[in-house]
Amino acid sequence: MGLLELTEMTVQYGGLRAVDAVSLDIPEGAFVGLIGPNGAGKTTLIDAVSGLVPSSGSVRFAGRNIERMPPHKRARVGLARTFQSIELFDDLSIRENLLVAAEGASWLSMARAPFWPSRSADAAHRVEQALASLGIEDLAGRMPDSVSLGQRKLVTVARAVAANPRMVLLDEPAAGLDSAESIELGRQLRQLTTDGRTVLLVDHDMGLVLSVCDYVYVLEFGQIIAQGSAAAVLQDPRVVKAYLGSEAAAPMESVL
Ligand code: ATP
């Protein structure tokens, strides 16, 4: 039984089926990729798993049906995510940005921390673990606008990890990075599964997705058109066609 299981998940925007009867099964501890051309429905799928857009079909997480849970409860049962846009509090240090997430994203919890030091100590511990997991301990005291784009991306992932989730949904973490930065990001992201977490990675950077993921789903027009190892999906003619029209498979391999 998978940690995250979608059965016939469908998201409808008016007349458009952005996600069309998608079923997938992600085992605990796996690093799974979701790729697909622009507008394929990748972000919509992550939004629906997070509870940010309504969907039909079933969403099971850790053996529970969660499709009716609001987003904050899904977060509480262990689902965390990042967003395409980097929204860090620029007036807080990187450590403080993570602490807000670790405390439950509540300013009230920050304010009451002095009265419940044990809870605060627990959050502080999770923050240090998240920083270490992403290899950015040395950035903890820096302000977000003083670090590089690649480092800010790692901070947003660390912020999701600071809530100690079982699964992290990553929405295009490599957007805006060059290929060397993207390879470095992939190396650091692998640490999440080494630490026992489960990852679903959505990205346009085929090199990143295909090199770090154990298993890859390919979405086109809201439907899964291929799935398997990176090597298998690279060879799949439907994937080649979705990305390159009728070109041969050879150029696909050059993305790695
Ligand atoms: P990209 O790789 O460009 O980010 P994507 O694979 O993440 O694309 P989505 O952003 O999920 O694709 O969009 C899937 C489809 O749903 C697209 O046709 C998009 O125009 C449409 N869409 C997305 N959000 C909405 C919305 N809020 N209302 C209506 N249509 C939407």
PDB file of N, CA, C and O and ligand atoms in Angstrom, residues 11-14 16-19 34-47 53 84 171-172 202-204 219 221-222, ligand 1:
ATOM      1  N   VAL A  11      -9.874  17.021 -11.729  1.00  0.00           N
ATOM      2  CA  VAL A  11     -10.090  18.433 -11.380  1.00  0.00           C
ATOM      3  C   VAL A  11     -10.645  19.126 -12.612  1.00  0.00           C
ATOM      4  O   VAL A  11     -10.052  19.062 -13.700  1.00  0.00           O
ATOM      5  N   GLN A  12     -11.762  19.769 -12.421  1.00  0.00           N
ATOM      6  CA  GLN A  12     -12.447  20.422 -13.536  1.00  0.00           C
ATOM      7  C   GLN A  12     -12.411  21.926 -13.315  1.00  0.00           C
ATOM      8  O   GLN A  12     -12.772  22.399 -12.238  1.00  0.00           O
ATOM      9  N   TYR A  13     -11.905  22.676 -14.305  1.00  0.00           N
ATOM     10  CA  TYR A  13     -12.015  24.147 -14.270  1.00  0.00           C
ATOM     11  C   TYR A  13     -13.033  24.518 -15.341  1.00  0.00           C
ATOM     12  O   TYR A  13     -12.675  24.547 -16.528  1.00  0.00           O
ATOM     13  N   GLY A  14     -14.263  24.766 -14.985  1.00  0.00           N
ATOM     14  CA  GLY A  14     -15.284  25.035 -15.999  1.00  0.00           C
ATOM     15  C   GLY A  14     -15.350  23.852 -16.953  1.00  0.00           C
ATOM     16  O   GLY A  14     -15.511  22.706 -16.540  1.00  0.00           O
ATOM     17  N   LEU A  16     -12.854  22.694 -18.660  1.00  0.00           N
ATOM     18  CA  LEU A  16     -11.530  22.068 -18.854  1.00  0.00           C
ATOM     19  C   LEU A  16     -11.243  21.036 -17.766  1.00  0.00           C
ATOM     20  O   LEU A  16     -11.321  21.353 -16.576  1.00  0.00           O
ATOM     21  N   ARG A  17     -10.887  19.826 -18.171  1.00  0.00           N
ATOM     22  CA  ARG A  17     -10.441  18.812 -17.203  1.00  0.00           C
ATOM     23  C   ARG A  17      -8.934  18.918 -17.068  1.00  0.00           C
ATOM     24  O   ARG A  17      -8.180  18.347 -17.856  1.00  0.00           O
ATOM     25  N   ALA A  18      -8.492  19.705 -16.081  1.00  0.00           N
ATOM     26  CA  ALA A  18      -7.049  19.932 -15.922  1.00  0.00           C
ATOM     27  C   ALA A  18      -6.350  18.666 -15.430  1.00  0.00           C
ATOM     28  O   ALA A  18      -5.185  18.413 -15.751  1.00  0.00           O
ATOM     29  N   VAL A  19      -7.047  17.878 -14.603  1.00  0.00           N
ATOM     30  CA  VAL A  19      -6.549  16.558 -14.175  1.00  0.00           C
ATOM     31  C   VAL A  19      -7.677  15.584 -14.476  1.00  0.00           C
ATOM     32  O   VAL A  19      -8.809  15.790 -14.052  1.00  0.00           O
ATOM     33  N   LEU A  34       7.080  13.972 -11.428  1.00  0.00           N
ATOM     34  CA  LEU A  34       5.898  14.192 -12.273  1.00  0.00           C
ATOM     35  C   LEU A  34       6.314  15.224 -13.313  1.00  0.00           C
ATOM     36  O   LEU A  34       6.636  16.362 -12.961  1.00  0.00           O
ATOM     37  N   ILE A  35       6.356  14.788 -14.571  1.00  0.00           N
ATOM     38  CA  ILE A  35       6.751  15.703 -15.635  1.00  0.00           C
ATOM     39  C   ILE A  35       5.624  15.795 -16.658  1.00  0.00           C
ATOM     40  O   ILE A  35       4.678  15.010 -16.626  1.00  0.00           O
ATOM     41  N   GLY A  36       5.769  16.746 -17.545  1.00  0.00           N
ATOM     42  CA  GLY A  36       4.759  16.919 -18.587  1.00  0.00           C
ATOM     43  C   GLY A  36       4.904  18.297 -19.185  1.00  0.00           C
ATOM     44  O   GLY A  36       5.433  19.208 -18.540  1.00  0.00           O
ATOM     45  N   PRO A  37       4.423  18.473 -20.410  1.00  0.00           N
ATOM     46  CA  PRO A  37       4.556  19.781 -21.075  1.00  0.00           C
ATOM     47  C   PRO A  37       3.788  20.872 -20.335  1.00  0.00           C
ATOM     48  O   PRO A  37       2.970  20.577 -19.451  1.00  0.00           O
ATOM     49  N   ASN A  38       4.011  22.121 -20.723  1.00  0.00           N
ATOM     50  CA  ASN A  38       3.283  23.250 -20.137  1.00  0.00           C
ATOM     51  C   ASN A  38       1.786  23.004 -20.193  1.00  0.00           C
ATOM     52  O   ASN A  38       1.264  22.585 -21.230  1.00  0.00           O
ATOM     53  N   GLY A  39       1.112  23.286 -19.078  1.00  0.00           N
ATOM     54  CA  GLY A  39      -0.342  23.171 -19.061  1.00  0.00           C
ATOM     55  C   GLY A  39      -0.848  21.746 -18.946  1.00  0.00           C
ATOM     56  O   GLY A  39      -2.050  21.493 -19.063  1.00  0.00           O
ATOM     57  N   ALA A  40       0.052  20.789 -18.668  1.00  0.00           N
ATOM     58  CA  ALA A  40      -0.358  19.374 -18.596  1.00  0.00           C
ATOM     59  C   ALA A  40      -1.221  19.087 -17.373  1.00  0.00           C
ATOM     60  O   ALA A  40      -1.946  18.088 -17.346  1.00  0.00           O
ATOM     61  N   GLY A  41      -1.112  19.933 -16.336  1.00  0.00           N
ATOM     62  CA  GLY A  41      -1.929  19.715 -15.136  1.00  0.00           C
ATOM     63  C   GLY A  41      -1.112  19.367 -13.904  1.00  0.00           C
ATOM     64  O   GLY A  41      -1.671  18.975 -12.873  1.00  0.00           O
ATOM     65  N   LYS A  42       0.207  19.551 -13.965  1.00  0.00           N
ATOM     66  CA  LYS A  42       1.096  19.128 -12.870  1.00  0.00           C
ATOM     67  C   LYS A  42       0.816  19.924 -11.583  1.00  0.00           C
ATOM     68  O   LYS A  42       0.636  19.356 -10.506  1.00  0.00           O
ATOM     69  N   THR A  43       0.804  21.253 -11.712  1.00  0.00           N
ATOM     70  CA  THR A  43       0.564  22.083 -10.524  1.00  0.00           C
ATOM     71  C   THR A  43      -0.850  21.871 -10.004  1.00  0.00           C
ATOM     72  O   THR A  43      -1.073  21.796  -8.783  1.00  0.00           O
ATOM     73  N   THR A  44      -1.801  21.713 -10.911  1.00  0.00           N
ATOM     74  CA  THR A  44      -3.183  21.471 -10.480  1.00  0.00           C
ATOM     75  C   THR A  44      -3.254  20.184  -9.669  1.00  0.00           C
ATOM     76  O   THR A  44      -3.950  20.115  -8.644  1.00  0.00           O
ATOM     77  N   LEU A  45      -2.513  19.164 -10.084  1.00  0.00           N
ATOM     78  CA  LEU A  45      -2.530  17.888  -9.339  1.00  0.00           C
ATOM     79  C   LEU A  45      -1.980  18.086  -7.928  1.00  0.00           C
ATOM     80  O   LEU A  45      -2.571  17.635  -6.946  1.00  0.00           O
ATOM     81  N   ILE A  46      -0.854  18.811  -7.829  1.00  0.00           N
ATOM     82  CA  ILE A  46      -0.285  19.072  -6.494  1.00  0.00           C
ATOM     83  C   ILE A  46      -1.249  19.920  -5.660  1.00  0.00           C
ATOM     84  O   ILE A  46      -1.437  19.683  -4.467  1.00  0.00           O
ATOM     85  N   ASP A  47      -1.872  20.913  -6.303  1.00  0.00           N
ATOM     86  CA  ASP A  47      -2.849  21.750  -5.583  1.00  0.00           C
ATOM     87  C   ASP A  47      -3.991  20.889  -5.047  1.00  0.00           C
ATOM     88  O   ASP A  47      -4.460  21.090  -3.920  1.00  0.00           O
ATOM     89  N   VAL A  53      -7.404  22.993  -4.337  1.00  0.00           N
ATOM     90  CA  VAL A  53      -8.496  23.028  -5.328  1.00  0.00           C
ATOM     91  C   VAL A  53      -9.327  21.753  -5.138  1.00  0.00           C
ATOM     92  O   VAL A  53      -8.777  20.706  -4.790  1.00  0.00           O
ATOM     93  N   GLN A  84       5.635  27.413  -6.502  1.00  0.00           N
ATOM     94  CA  GLN A  84       6.547  27.888  -7.553  1.00  0.00           C
ATOM     95  C   GLN A  84       7.164  29.225  -7.183  1.00  0.00           C
ATOM     96  O   GLN A  84       8.331  29.466  -7.423  1.00  0.00           O
ATOM     97  N   ASP A 171       6.988  21.857  -6.003  1.00  0.00           N
ATOM     98  CA  ASP A 171       6.479  22.400  -7.264  1.00  0.00           C
ATOM     99  C   ASP A 171       7.553  23.247  -7.939  1.00  0.00           C
ATOM    100  O   ASP A 171       7.793  24.389  -7.553  1.00  0.00           O
ATOM    101  N   GLU A 172       8.185  22.674  -8.929  1.00  0.00           N
ATOM    102  CA  GLU A 172       9.207  23.334  -9.744  1.00  0.00           C
ATOM    103  C   GLU A 172      10.301  24.018  -8.933  1.00  0.00           C
ATOM    104  O   GLU A 172      10.556  25.220  -9.102  1.00  0.00           O
ATOM    105  N   VAL A 202       7.734  17.911  -8.997  1.00  0.00           N
ATOM    106  CA  VAL A 202       7.272  18.404 -10.291  1.00  0.00           C
ATOM    107  C   VAL A 202       8.307  19.384 -10.794  1.00  0.00           C
ATOM    108  O   VAL A 202       8.702  20.297 -10.051  1.00  0.00           O
ATOM    109  N   ASP A 203       8.792  19.202 -12.002  1.00  0.00           N
ATOM    110  CA  ASP A 203       9.714  20.202 -12.539  1.00  0.00           C
ATOM    111  C   ASP A 203       9.769  20.131 -14.052  1.00  0.00           C
ATOM    112  O   ASP A 203       9.512  19.089 -14.649  1.00  0.00           O
ATOM    113  N   HIS A 204      10.098  21.291 -14.634  1.00  0.00           N
ATOM    114  CA  HIS A 204      10.307  21.340 -16.082  1.00  0.00           C
ATOM    115  C   HIS A 204      11.680  20.810 -16.445  1.00  0.00           C
ATOM    116  O   HIS A 204      11.914  20.453 -17.592  1.00  0.00           O
ATOM    117  N   LEU A 219       2.573  13.329 -17.452  1.00  0.00           N
ATOM    118  CA  LEU A 219       1.204  13.825 -17.607  1.00  0.00           C
ATOM    119  C   LEU A 219       1.106  14.596 -18.921  1.00  0.00           C
ATOM    120  O   LEU A 219       2.005  15.372 -19.263  1.00  0.00           O
ATOM    121  N   PHE A 221      -2.188  16.673 -21.087  1.00  0.00           N
ATOM    122  CA  PHE A 221      -3.620  17.004 -21.107  1.00  0.00           C
ATOM    123  C   PHE A 221      -4.362  16.360 -19.931  1.00  0.00           C
ATOM    124  O   PHE A 221      -5.439  15.801 -20.080  1.00  0.00           O
ATOM    125  N   GLY A 222      -3.732  16.420 -18.751  1.00  0.00           N
ATOM    126  CA  GLY A 222      -4.388  15.952 -17.531  1.00  0.00           C
ATOM    127  C   GLY A 222      -4.374  14.452 -17.326  1.00  0.00           C
ATOM    128  O   GLY A 222      -4.869  13.963 -16.306  1.00  0.00           O
TER     129      GLY A 222
HETATM  130  P1  ATP B   1       3.208  24.513 -16.197  1.00  0.00           P
HETATM  131  O1  ATP B   1       4.234  23.466 -16.407  1.00  0.00           O
HETATM  132  O2  ATP B   1       3.163  25.513 -17.310  1.00  0.00           O
HETATM  133  O3  ATP B   1       3.266  25.125 -14.822  1.00  0.00           O
HETATM  134  P2  ATP B   1       1.169  22.631 -15.442  1.00  0.00           P
HETATM  135  O4  ATP B   1       1.451  21.297 -16.019  1.00  0.00           O
HETATM  136  O5  ATP B   1       1.515  22.839 -14.010  1.00  0.00           O
HETATM  137  O6  ATP B   1       1.796  23.772 -16.338  1.00  0.00           O
HETATM  138  P3  ATP B   1      -1.410  23.613 -14.706  1.00  0.00           P
HETATM  139  O7  ATP B   1      -0.872  24.932 -14.256  1.00  0.00           O
HETATM  140  O8  ATP B   1      -1.844  22.658 -13.679  1.00  0.00           O
HETATM  141  O9  ATP B   1      -0.380  22.891 -15.672  1.00  0.00           O
HETATM  142  O10 ATP B   1      -2.609  23.914 -15.706  1.00  0.00           O
HETATM  143  C1  ATP B   1      -3.378  22.858 -16.303  1.00  0.00           C
HETATM  144  C2  ATP B   1      -4.471  23.489 -17.142  1.00  0.00           C
HETATM  145  O11 ATP B   1      -5.424  24.102 -16.272  1.00  0.00           O
HETATM  146  C3  ATP B   1      -3.980  24.570 -18.085  1.00  0.00           C
HETATM  147  O12 ATP B   1      -4.744  24.489 -19.278  1.00  0.00           O
HETATM  148  C4  ATP B   1      -4.281  25.853 -17.331  1.00  0.00           C
HETATM  149  O13 ATP B   1      -4.503  26.910 -18.228  1.00  0.00           O
HETATM  150  C5  ATP B   1      -5.549  25.483 -16.584  1.00  0.00           C
HETATM  151  N1  ATP B   1      -5.698  26.174 -15.307  1.00  0.00           N
HETATM  152  C6  ATP B   1      -4.788  26.185 -14.288  1.00  0.00           C
HETATM  153  N2  ATP B   1      -5.274  26.883 -13.248  1.00  0.00           N
HETATM  154  C7  ATP B   1      -6.517  27.292 -13.590  1.00  0.00           C
HETATM  155  C8  ATP B   1      -7.542  28.037 -12.928  1.00  0.00           C
HETATM  156  N3  ATP B   1      -7.373  28.490 -11.680  1.00  0.00           N
HETATM  157  N4  ATP B   1      -8.675  28.269 -13.599  1.00  0.00           N
HETATM  158  C9  ATP B   1      -8.858  27.803 -14.852  1.00  0.00           C
HETATM  159  N5  ATP B   1      -7.945  27.079 -15.542  1.00  0.00           N
HETATM  160  C10 ATP B   1      -6.793  26.831 -14.923  1.00  0.00           C
END
